[in-house]
Coordinates of C-alpha atoms and ligand atoms in Angstrom, one line a residue:
M24 CA -9.1 6.4 51.5
M25 CA -7.0 4.4 49.1
L26 CA -5.5 7.1 46.9
Q27 CA -4.7 9.9 49.4
G28 CA -1.9 12.1 48.2
K29 CA -1.8 10.6 44.7
V30 CA -2.2 12.5 41.4
A31 CA -4.2 10.8 38.6
L32 CA -5.0 11.6 35.0
V33 CA -7.9 9.8 33.2
T34 CA -8.2 10.1 29.4
G35 CA -11.8 9.7 28.2
G36 CA -12.6 11.2 31.6
R37 CA -15.9 12.5 30.4
G38 CA -17.1 9.2 28.9
G39 CA -19.2 6.5 30.6
I40 CA -16.4 4.5 32.2
G41 CA -14.0 7.4 32.5
R42 CA -16.5 9.5 34.6
A43 CA -17.0 6.6 37.0
I44 CA -13.2 6.3 37.4
V45 CA -12.8 10.0 38.0
A46 CA -15.6 10.0 40.6
R47 CA -14.1 7.0 42.4
F48 CA -10.6 8.4 42.4
L49 CA -11.9 11.7 43.9
R50 CA -13.7 9.8 46.6
E51 CA -10.5 8.0 47.4
G52 CA -8.6 11.3 48.0
A53 CA -6.7 11.7 44.7
T54 CA -6.1 14.9 42.8
V55 CA -7.7 14.0 39.5
Y56 CA -7.3 15.4 35.9
A57 CA -10.1 14.4 33.6
A58 CA -8.9 14.6 30.0
D59 CA -11.3 14.5 27.1
L60 CA -12.3 16.0 23.7
S61 CA -15.7 17.0 24.6
E62 CA -15.8 19.7 27.2
E63 CA -15.0 23.3 26.7
G64 CA -12.2 24.8 28.7
S65 CA -8.5 25.5 28.7
L66 CA -5.8 23.3 30.2
A67 CA -6.4 22.4 33.9
E68 CA -9.6 24.4 34.2
H69 CA -11.3 23.2 37.3
D70 CA -14.5 21.3 36.6
D71 CA -17.3 21.3 39.1
D72 CA -17.1 17.6 40.1
G73 CA -13.8 18.4 41.8
S74 CA -11.6 17.1 39.0
R75 CA -9.5 19.3 36.8
F76 CA -10.6 19.2 33.2
I77 CA -8.0 19.1 30.4
K78 CA -9.2 19.4 26.8
M79 CA -7.1 16.8 25.1
N80 CA -7.1 14.8 21.9
V81 CA -5.0 11.8 22.9
A82 CA -3.8 11.4 19.2
D83 CA -2.2 14.9 19.1
E84 CA 1.3 14.7 20.5
G85 CA 1.6 18.5 21.0
V86 CA -1.6 18.6 23.1
V87 CA -0.5 15.6 25.1
R88 CA 2.9 17.0 25.8
A89 CA 1.3 20.4 26.9
A90 CA -1.1 18.6 29.2
M91 CA 1.7 16.7 30.9
G92 CA 3.6 19.9 31.2
Q93 CA 0.6 21.4 33.1
V94 CA 0.5 18.4 35.5
Q95 CA 4.3 18.9 36.0
T96 CA 3.8 22.6 36.9
D97 CA 0.8 21.9 39.1
C98 CA 1.9 18.8 40.9
G99 CA 5.4 17.8 39.9
K100 CA 4.5 14.1 39.5
L101 CA 1.8 11.7 38.2
D102 CA 1.1 8.5 40.2
I103 CA -1.7 7.1 38.1
L104 CA -2.5 7.3 34.3
V105 CA -5.7 5.7 33.0
N106 CA -5.9 5.4 29.2
A107 CA -9.7 5.1 28.9
A108 CA -10.3 7.2 25.7
G109 CA -11.6 5.0 22.9
I110 CA -13.7 4.8 19.8
E111 CA -15.5 1.9 18.2
I112 CA -16.2 1.6 14.4
E113 CA -18.9 -1.0 13.8
K114 CA -17.8 -2.5 10.5
T115 CA -16.2 -5.4 8.8
I116 CA -12.8 -4.8 7.2
E117 CA -14.5 -4.6 3.8
E118 CA -16.8 -1.8 5.0
T119 CA -14.1 0.1 6.9
T120 CA -12.4 2.9 5.1
L121 CA -8.6 3.5 5.5
E122 CA -9.5 6.7 7.3
E123 CA -11.7 4.9 9.8
W124 CA -9.0 2.2 10.3
N125 CA -6.3 4.9 10.9
Q126 CA -8.6 6.8 13.2
S127 CA -9.3 3.7 15.3
F128 CA -5.6 3.1 15.8
A129 CA -4.9 6.8 16.3
V130 CA -7.2 7.0 19.3
N131 CA -7.1 3.5 20.8
C132 CA -3.4 2.7 20.3
T133 CA -1.5 5.8 19.4
G134 CA -3.3 7.7 22.1
T135 CA -2.3 5.1 24.7
F136 CA 1.3 5.3 23.4
L137 CA 1.5 9.1 23.4
T138 CA 0.0 9.7 26.8
S139 CA 2.1 7.0 28.4
K140 CA 5.3 8.2 26.7
H141 CA 4.8 11.7 27.9
A142 CA 3.6 10.7 31.4
L143 CA 6.7 8.5 32.1
P144 CA 9.0 11.3 33.4
L145 CA 6.2 12.4 35.8
M146 CA 5.6 8.8 36.9
R147 CA 9.3 8.2 37.6
E148 CA 9.0 11.2 39.9
A149 CA 6.0 9.6 41.7
A150 CA 7.8 6.3 42.0
K151 CA 10.6 8.0 44.0
S152 CA 8.2 8.0 46.9
G153 CA 8.9 4.2 47.2
N154 CA 5.4 3.3 46.1
S155 CA 5.0 2.2 42.4
A156 CA 3.2 4.4 39.9
S157 CA 0.4 2.7 37.9
I158 CA -0.6 2.9 34.2
I159 CA -4.0 1.3 33.4
N160 CA -4.8 0.8 29.7
F161 CA -8.1 -0.1 28.2
G162 CA -8.2 -3.3 26.2
S163 CA -11.4 -5.3 25.8
Y164 CA -12.6 -8.9 25.7
D165 CA -12.7 -8.1 22.0
G166 CA -8.9 -8.2 22.0
F167 CA -9.2 -12.0 22.8
I168 CA -12.4 -13.0 21.0
A169 CA -14.3 -11.1 18.3
D170 CA -17.7 -9.5 18.1
P171 CA -18.9 -9.7 14.5
G172 CA -18.7 -6.3 12.7
L173 CA -16.0 -4.7 14.9
A174 CA -12.9 -5.6 12.9
A175 CA -10.8 -2.5 13.4
Y176 CA -11.8 -2.2 17.1
C177 CA -10.8 -5.8 17.8
A178 CA -7.5 -5.2 16.1
T179 CA -6.8 -2.1 18.2
K180 CA -7.6 -3.8 21.4
G181 CA -5.3 -6.8 20.7
A182 CA -2.6 -4.2 20.0
V183 CA -3.2 -2.5 23.4
H184 CA -2.9 -5.9 25.1
A185 CA 0.5 -6.5 23.5
L186 CA 1.6 -2.9 24.3
T187 CA 0.6 -3.3 27.9
R188 CA 2.8 -6.3 28.4
A189 CA 5.7 -4.6 26.6
M190 CA 5.4 -1.4 28.7
A191 CA 5.2 -3.5 31.9
C192 CA 8.5 -5.2 31.0
D193 CA 10.3 -2.0 30.1
H194 CA 9.1 0.2 33.0
G195 CA 8.7 -2.3 35.9
P196 CA 12.3 -1.8 36.9
E197 CA 11.6 1.9 37.3
G198 CA 8.8 1.3 39.7
I199 CA 6.0 1.7 37.1
R200 CA 3.3 -1.0 37.0
V201 CA 1.3 -1.4 33.7
N202 CA -1.9 -3.4 33.4
A203 CA -4.9 -3.4 31.1
I204 CA -8.6 -3.7 31.9
C205 CA -10.5 -5.8 29.4
P206 CA -14.2 -5.1 29.9
G207 CA -17.1 -7.1 28.5
Y208 CA -20.4 -5.4 27.9
I209 CA -20.5 -2.2 30.1
D210 CA -23.6 0.1 30.1
T211 CA -22.1 3.3 28.6
P212 CA -22.8 5.6 25.6
M213 CA -20.4 3.3 23.6
L214 CA -22.6 0.2 24.4
Q215 CA -25.8 2.1 23.6
S216 CA -24.5 3.1 20.2
F217 CA -23.5 -0.5 19.6
F218 CA -27.1 -1.6 20.2
T219 CA -28.5 1.1 18.0
G220 CA -25.8 0.9 15.3
E221 CA -25.6 -1.3 12.3
G222 CA -22.8 -3.4 13.7
S223 CA -24.9 -5.0 16.4
G224 CA -26.4 -7.5 14.0
G225 CA -29.8 -7.2 15.7
G226 CA -31.6 -9.2 13.0
G227 CA -34.8 -7.2 13.3
K228 CA -35.0 -7.3 17.1
S229 CA -36.1 -4.2 19.1
I230 CA -33.4 -2.6 21.2
D231 CA -35.0 -4.0 24.4
E232 CA -35.1 -7.5 23.0
L233 CA -31.5 -7.2 21.8
Q234 CA -30.3 -6.0 25.2
Q235 CA -32.2 -8.9 27.0
A236 CA -30.7 -11.4 24.5
V237 CA -27.2 -10.0 25.3
R238 CA -27.8 -10.2 29.1
D239 CA -29.1 -13.8 28.7
V240 CA -25.8 -15.1 27.2
H241 CA -23.8 -13.9 30.3
P242 CA -23.4 -16.4 33.1
M243 CA -24.2 -13.4 35.5
R244 CA -27.3 -12.6 33.3
S245 CA -26.4 -8.9 33.2
Y246 CA -23.9 -6.5 31.7
G247 CA -21.7 -4.4 33.8
T248 CA -21.8 -0.9 35.1
P249 CA -19.0 1.7 34.8
E250 CA -18.7 1.5 38.6
D251 CA -17.9 -2.3 38.3
I252 CA -14.9 -1.2 36.2
A253 CA -14.0 1.7 38.4
N254 CA -13.7 -0.7 41.4
L255 CA -11.0 -2.8 39.7
V256 CA -9.2 0.3 38.3
N257 CA -9.2 1.8 41.8
W258 CA -7.5 -1.3 43.2
L259 CA -4.9 -1.5 40.4
A260 CA -4.2 2.2 40.9
S261 CA -3.7 1.7 44.7
D262 CA -0.7 0.5 46.6
E263 CA -2.5 -2.7 47.5
A264 CA -1.8 -3.8 44.0
R265 CA 1.9 -3.2 44.3
Y266 CA 2.7 -6.7 42.9
A267 CA 0.2 -6.6 40.0
S268 CA 1.8 -5.8 36.6
G269 CA 1.8 -6.9 33.0
Q270 CA -1.7 -8.5 33.2
L271 CA -4.9 -8.3 31.2
W272 CA -7.8 -8.1 33.7
V273 CA -11.0 -9.4 32.1
L274 CA -14.2 -8.1 33.7
D275 CA -17.1 -9.5 31.7
G276 CA -19.7 -11.2 34.0
G277 CA -18.2 -14.6 32.9
L278 CA -19.0 -14.0 29.2
S279 CA -15.7 -15.2 27.8
A280 CA -15.5 -18.2 30.1
Q281 CA -18.3 -20.2 28.4
V282 CA -18.8 -21.7 25.0
Q283 CA -21.8 -20.4 23.1
Q284 CA -25.0 -22.1 24.2
M285 CA -26.4 -24.4 21.5
K286 CA -30.1 -25.2 21.2
L287 CA -30.0 -28.9 20.2
Ligands
NAD19 N1 -18.6 0.1 27.2 C1 -18.1 -1.1 26.9 O1 -18.9 -2.1 26.8 C2 -16.7 -1.4 26.7 C3 -16.2 -2.7 26.5 C4 -14.9 -3.0 26.3 C5 -14.0 -1.9 26.3 N2 -14.4 -0.6 26.5 C6 -13.4 0.4 26.5 O2 -13.5 1.2 27.6 C7 -13.0 2.5 27.3 C8 -14.1 3.5 27.7 O3 -15.3 3.3 27.0 P1 -16.7 3.9 27.3 O4 -17.7 2.7 27.2 O5 -16.6 4.7 28.5 O6 -16.9 4.8 26.0 P2 -17.5 6.2 25.9 O7 -17.8 6.4 24.4 O8 -18.6 6.4 26.9 O9 -16.3 7.1 26.3 C9 -15.2 7.3 25.6 C10 -14.6 8.6 25.8 O10 -13.4 8.8 25.0 C11 -13.4 10.1 24.5 N3 -12.5 10.2 23.3 C12 -12.8 9.7 22.1 N4 -11.8 10.0 21.3 C13 -10.9 10.8 22.0 C14 -9.7 11.4 21.7 N5 -9.1 11.4 20.5 N6 -9.0 12.1 22.7 C15 -9.5 12.1 24.0 N7 -10.7 11.5 24.3 C16 -11.4 10.9 23.3 C17 -14.8 10.4 24.2 O11 -15.1 11.8 24.1 C18 -15.6 9.8 25.4 O12 -15.8 10.7 26.4 C19 -12.8 2.6 25.8 O13 -11.4 2.4 25.6 C20 -13.5 1.4 25.3 O14 -13.0 0.8 24.1 C21 -15.7 -0.3 26.7

């Protein structure tokens, strides 16, 4: 088991990707807190998958601070923080309200800032073991190249990429590694709402046709699963990745490696 003895907290831990990460960490022997908005329960109430559920809005500093206080009381350290909570507004800037813009940044960027900030004292404790602690943020290939109709989302993910590098520089000397995963199309509730939402630009196609068209533009001819992402997150969280920091890890079935196919 790769994470025996480690303590991990996964925000968005009840979402598509977050759930897969929580499940993988548990199988690897970690004590896992799953933090999310959407499950009833009080701080550190045990959930039946073996993780400890924490009801947390990542954009609320008081709630984040209290959650880290609970981890401190329970475990005294945090080896792994995964910032997977995220929202996606499917609009151009003209269609996006200021409230939607601010909400996108509040969850995707401010949430990453707040959880990391308040986790750092616990992560320094973990790093005293001689093994580095690991923060894994969620960027996106949308932070490098843009999907049409996702303006605020693309902007938040670009900001997360820059924040990841800055955090890696500042906290590497303390034994804390910081990386970002940049997924392509991963089959989760967020992707399904993209296909059914107005931002997908489906041009009258059925959802099945749209999904097939998206698969077809990938060199690997498929989109990814949450478990594909959890595999890389697990490695970055583990001591095998002791020399990996400050990087943006794209996992997209080769999508961003190719120019768009032209039918001449
Ligand atoms: N699915 C994809 O294709 C894809 C692609 C690129 C990047 N990502 C990123 O991966 C991460 C996980 O995405 P997913 O596909 O699992 O999405 P998802 O919608 O399935 O899960 C997101 C989770 O975040 C939680 N959340 C939202 N706002 C929150 C808040 N304020 N506080 C705490 N939790 C909150 C939701 O309740 C949900 O459980 C996100 O950061 C997303 O931007 C996903």
